Amino acid sequence: MISNNSIELSWSRKASEEAAAVLSLSCSGHGKANLDGLISDDGTPVCECNACYSGPDCSQFIADCVLGAEGGNPYFLEPFWRQNAENSAVTVPGWHRMGHEYDDGSLISKQLEKIIRNLHIVVGNAVTDGKYIVFGVGSTQLLNAAVHALSADDSSSTPTKVVAAAPYYPFKFDGDTTPWINNSSPSMNFIEIVTTPSNPDGQLTKAVIHGTNVKHIHDLAYYWPQYTAIPSALDEDLMIFTLSKVTGHAGSRFGWAIIKDKVIYERIVNYVEQTTYGVSRETQLRTLKLLNVVLEGNGRRLFEFGNDTMSFRWEILSTIFSASKRFSLQDRNAEICTFSKDARAPTPAYAWIRCENEEDEDCRTVLIGEANIIGRTGYDFGSKRRYVRLSLVSSQDDFDLLRLHLEGLLFLERRTNLISKGGDEI
Amino acid sequence: MISNNSIELSWSRKASEEAAAVLSLSCSGHGKANLDGLISDDGTPVCECNACYSGPDCSQFIADCVLGAEGGNPYFLEPFWRQNAENSAVTVPGWHRMGHEYDDGSLISKQLEKIIRNLHIVVGNAVTDGKYIVFGVGSTQLLNAAVHALSADDSSSTPTKVVAAAPYYPFKFDGDTTPWINNSSPSMNFIEIVTTPSNPDGQLTKAVIHGTNVKHIHDLAYYWPQYTAIPSALDEDLMIFTLSKVTGHAGSRFGWAIIKDKVIYERIVNYVEQTTYGVSRETQLRTLKLLNVVLEGNGRRLFEFGNDTMSFRWEILSTIFSASKRFSLQDRNAEICTFSKDARAPTPAYAWIRCENEEDEDCRTVLIGEANIIGRTGYDFGSKRRYVRLSLVSSQDDFDLLRLHLEGLLFLERRTNLISKGGDEI
């Protein structure tokens, strides 16, 4: 039917050449040109520089630059995709999937659903057998959809409370679980969002409130071998994942929910239909391609790459902070991992730093003032301002700068300590 | 910087070959293979057949097939994209735009915003000068966002009513505008959704309720030269467009809103952030590519193609129905078009058919029973069941079948009339 050997690269060749041309710009290794990026007056693509680099080819380092470490852009996986450039590129023809629905009338690519089920089998982080899968525009949409779906049963006069154990990732919450642990009255309905590993601190957690009036949403964004041991395949009623944290493609806005109950599944499908009429076809196509690369061979290469990168970063971070009395990092206790088949400490996406000195009440401000690093305050996570969250999942450039700034900060601490002890030792 | 002549097609060549291979399958011209479609056991892609065709190569016509004409899949533009295959294909590298935000921290490609402004200048259908633009996951998300943004001011005890003039496209409405035209009390707040040209009937419409307590959302999905004369560039406070109806890419889920008021703009931006954190980067990249093709040369080719196709379909339809007393089509009055620079009749996306016989109260059921065509009942559009909407924007195969079935239906009417007049003339 198709002669694979002598395919005429007619229409698709131009797209491929354009992509290769734009992306062949090296930008000194500190930036990149983008296919949809700015174009200079002479028609050549413009380098978009990494933080703290500038100039037409991003070669100029801005020494006194302030580093933003408050986000969670997962650029640490970008080198993996560059290494796998050939298999991960996808050429989308102009007439690809123009209709609203797939041929079966659904909004979901069956090929992609199949590969997501395979992925969970290979990684062993979630049980999908006998469960439904629905796609959403990122886990953001699915969290909203899940809350909506689980609240719909609520016929009581008081609205369902949405809670999570602090520190938690900010959502439209009604607060921390703590007041309700021993106290929840059966007349109140609860939805507890269980994020495990936790964002911000990377700890493996479990639901803390229970009962017939409590429903759970498991946000498993970080339950992948890059960030944590996988002690077992979770088998919860409603589990949400996002492409963002597994392959690093945050901009694609792709998430999926694994759902046990048919009624809840149908409500979530309906919510996604009514709010966005499904997920972009380009995104589903590209996600299929990316996850195919993840599953190539024994399905371990991406996770090993990610885990190696994160482990290396945590080693550096631990060394920097080991001497400090002023700042402490979260604990990281080893667990048995069924994926790597050994005991391993978590390598969380974020450093969760505590300012230990009495006077350093606002740790974020301390880091801005003394280290030129902008983190995210613990207050945002239902915790104290004494904590600050720093991203460890950004690009190598960003991490190198973070390291530089933190080493400077800790050097100052050592010097201050020495001065207060006598000073002439410096 | 780049040698355009001798670019090595290294990593991007494979994607291009894969796309070319899958899409070289002809499927007898009655179907297509898709990059994310089913794969047979021997590894070759599987043809997905158009409605009423089957077999491994889609060559078998199913004679007694029921045609679904209730949707609005805009496949009539697919041939345009096949003709422009080379310029409209896009190769997405594995590491394209992995981050949550663009480099300016926004969720919106500035290149794409620029080209959308150009598009409106070339077509002359909307004034964008001095207005803000925000992207959404289809116009679906933006309609919800706009209602949310315009309701946020409402401090009165009665909630804002969302209304539209019937027949209207189904949304979460509080009903038709008619009761409120002379009757709206200043203590009630209204949002009127003005869809022009109207869906279902393609008429150019204007807002019908006015006052300080009334806000308008203009849904301009069909305000493009494929479907209507463009009498002037609309200059409304809140206008919503969708890629689906201009280029035909419904599956991409891409829409945009043009907004005058900064506060409303910010609320819509915030709504999109909170519900989906923006629009997929793959989609924004592909939309940029597609709209660049639309604007090539004098920016008229797509619209001429679309208008020619729709005009041809309406000619056929008018001829079929001209002899009928049992069925009537909507009126189509010519208007001066500033884009085509002549007077032209609208060529709406849908036929809005009225069953004229007293006993044909449910026109949809009549068409199913007597013509094997499934339309959408007028009742869904706030109108009577005596009306039915049929899609005219689907593929050529679908339109050919629609024509065949309608010709059969109208032949039956003629025969019945002749029999009742005496019969021996047949």
Tab-separated table of N, CA and C in Angstrom, chain A residues 314 317-322 327-332 350-354 356 392:
chain	number	residue	atom	x	y	z
A	314	TRP	N	19.857	17.361	43.809
A	314	TRP	CA	19.659	17.225	45.248
A	314	TRP	C	20.968	16.996	46.001
A	317	LEU	N	22.435	20.396	46.334
A	317	LEU	CA	21.666	21.194	47.283
A	317	LEU	C	21.948	20.751	48.723
A	318	SER	N	21.969	19.436	48.928
A	318	SER	CA	22.216	18.907	50.273
A	318	SER	C	23.581	19.344	50.768
A	319	THR	N	24.572	19.291	49.883
A	319	THR	CA	25.921	19.703	50.267
A	319	THR	C	25.938	21.179	50.660
A	320	ILE	N	25.274	22.010	49.866
A	320	ILE	CA	25.249	23.442	50.157
A	320	ILE	C	24.642	23.708	51.525
A	321	PHE	N	23.526	23.053	51.814
A	321	PHE	CA	22.791	23.359	53.040
A	321	PHE	C	23.290	22.591	54.266
A	322	SER	N	24.147	21.573	54.012
A	322	SER	CA	24.542	20.703	55.129
A	322	SER	C	25.219	21.473	56.260
A	327	PHE	N	19.355	27.874	57.570
A	327	PHE	CA	18.347	27.347	56.639
A	327	PHE	C	18.322	25.829	56.724
A	328	SER	N	17.118	25.259	56.662
A	328	SER	CA	17.050	23.798	56.584
A	328	SER	C	16.170	23.369	55.418
A	329	LEU	N	16.503	22.179	54.899
A	329	LEU	CA	15.719	21.582	53.805
A	329	LEU	C	14.750	20.556	54.382
A	330	GLN	N	13.736	20.194	53.612
A	330	GLN	CA	12.806	19.138	54.043
A	330	GLN	C	13.561	17.813	54.208
A	331	ASP	N	13.024	16.928	55.076
A	331	ASP	CA	13.576	15.582	55.211
A	331	ASP	C	13.285	14.773	53.958
A	332	ARG	N	14.202	13.866	53.663
A	332	ARG	CA	13.961	12.965	52.521
A	332	ARG	C	14.313	11.555	52.940
A	350	TYR	N	10.709	20.425	44.172
A	350	TYR	CA	10.938	21.710	44.836
A	350	TYR	C	11.745	21.525	46.114
A	351	ALA	N	12.603	22.527	46.397
A	351	ALA	CA	13.224	22.613	47.725
A	351	ALA	C	12.245	23.392	48.606
A	352	TRP	N	12.004	22.867	49.792
A	352	TRP	CA	11.068	23.484	50.743
A	352	TRP	C	11.927	23.914	51.936
A	353	ILE	N	12.295	25.180	51.909
A	353	ILE	CA	13.331	25.686	52.808
A	353	ILE	C	12.704	26.392	53.998
A	354	ARG	N	13.248	26.122	55.170
A	354	ARG	CA	12.784	26.791	56.375
A	354	ARG	C	13.874	27.732	56.864
A	356	GLU	N	15.491	29.245	59.845
A	356	GLU	CA	15.485	28.815	61.245
A	356	GLU	C	15.666	29.967	62.230
A	392	LEU	N	13.286	23.264	41.432
A	392	LEU	CA	14.504	22.541	41.042
A	392	LEU	C	14.347	21.885	39.671
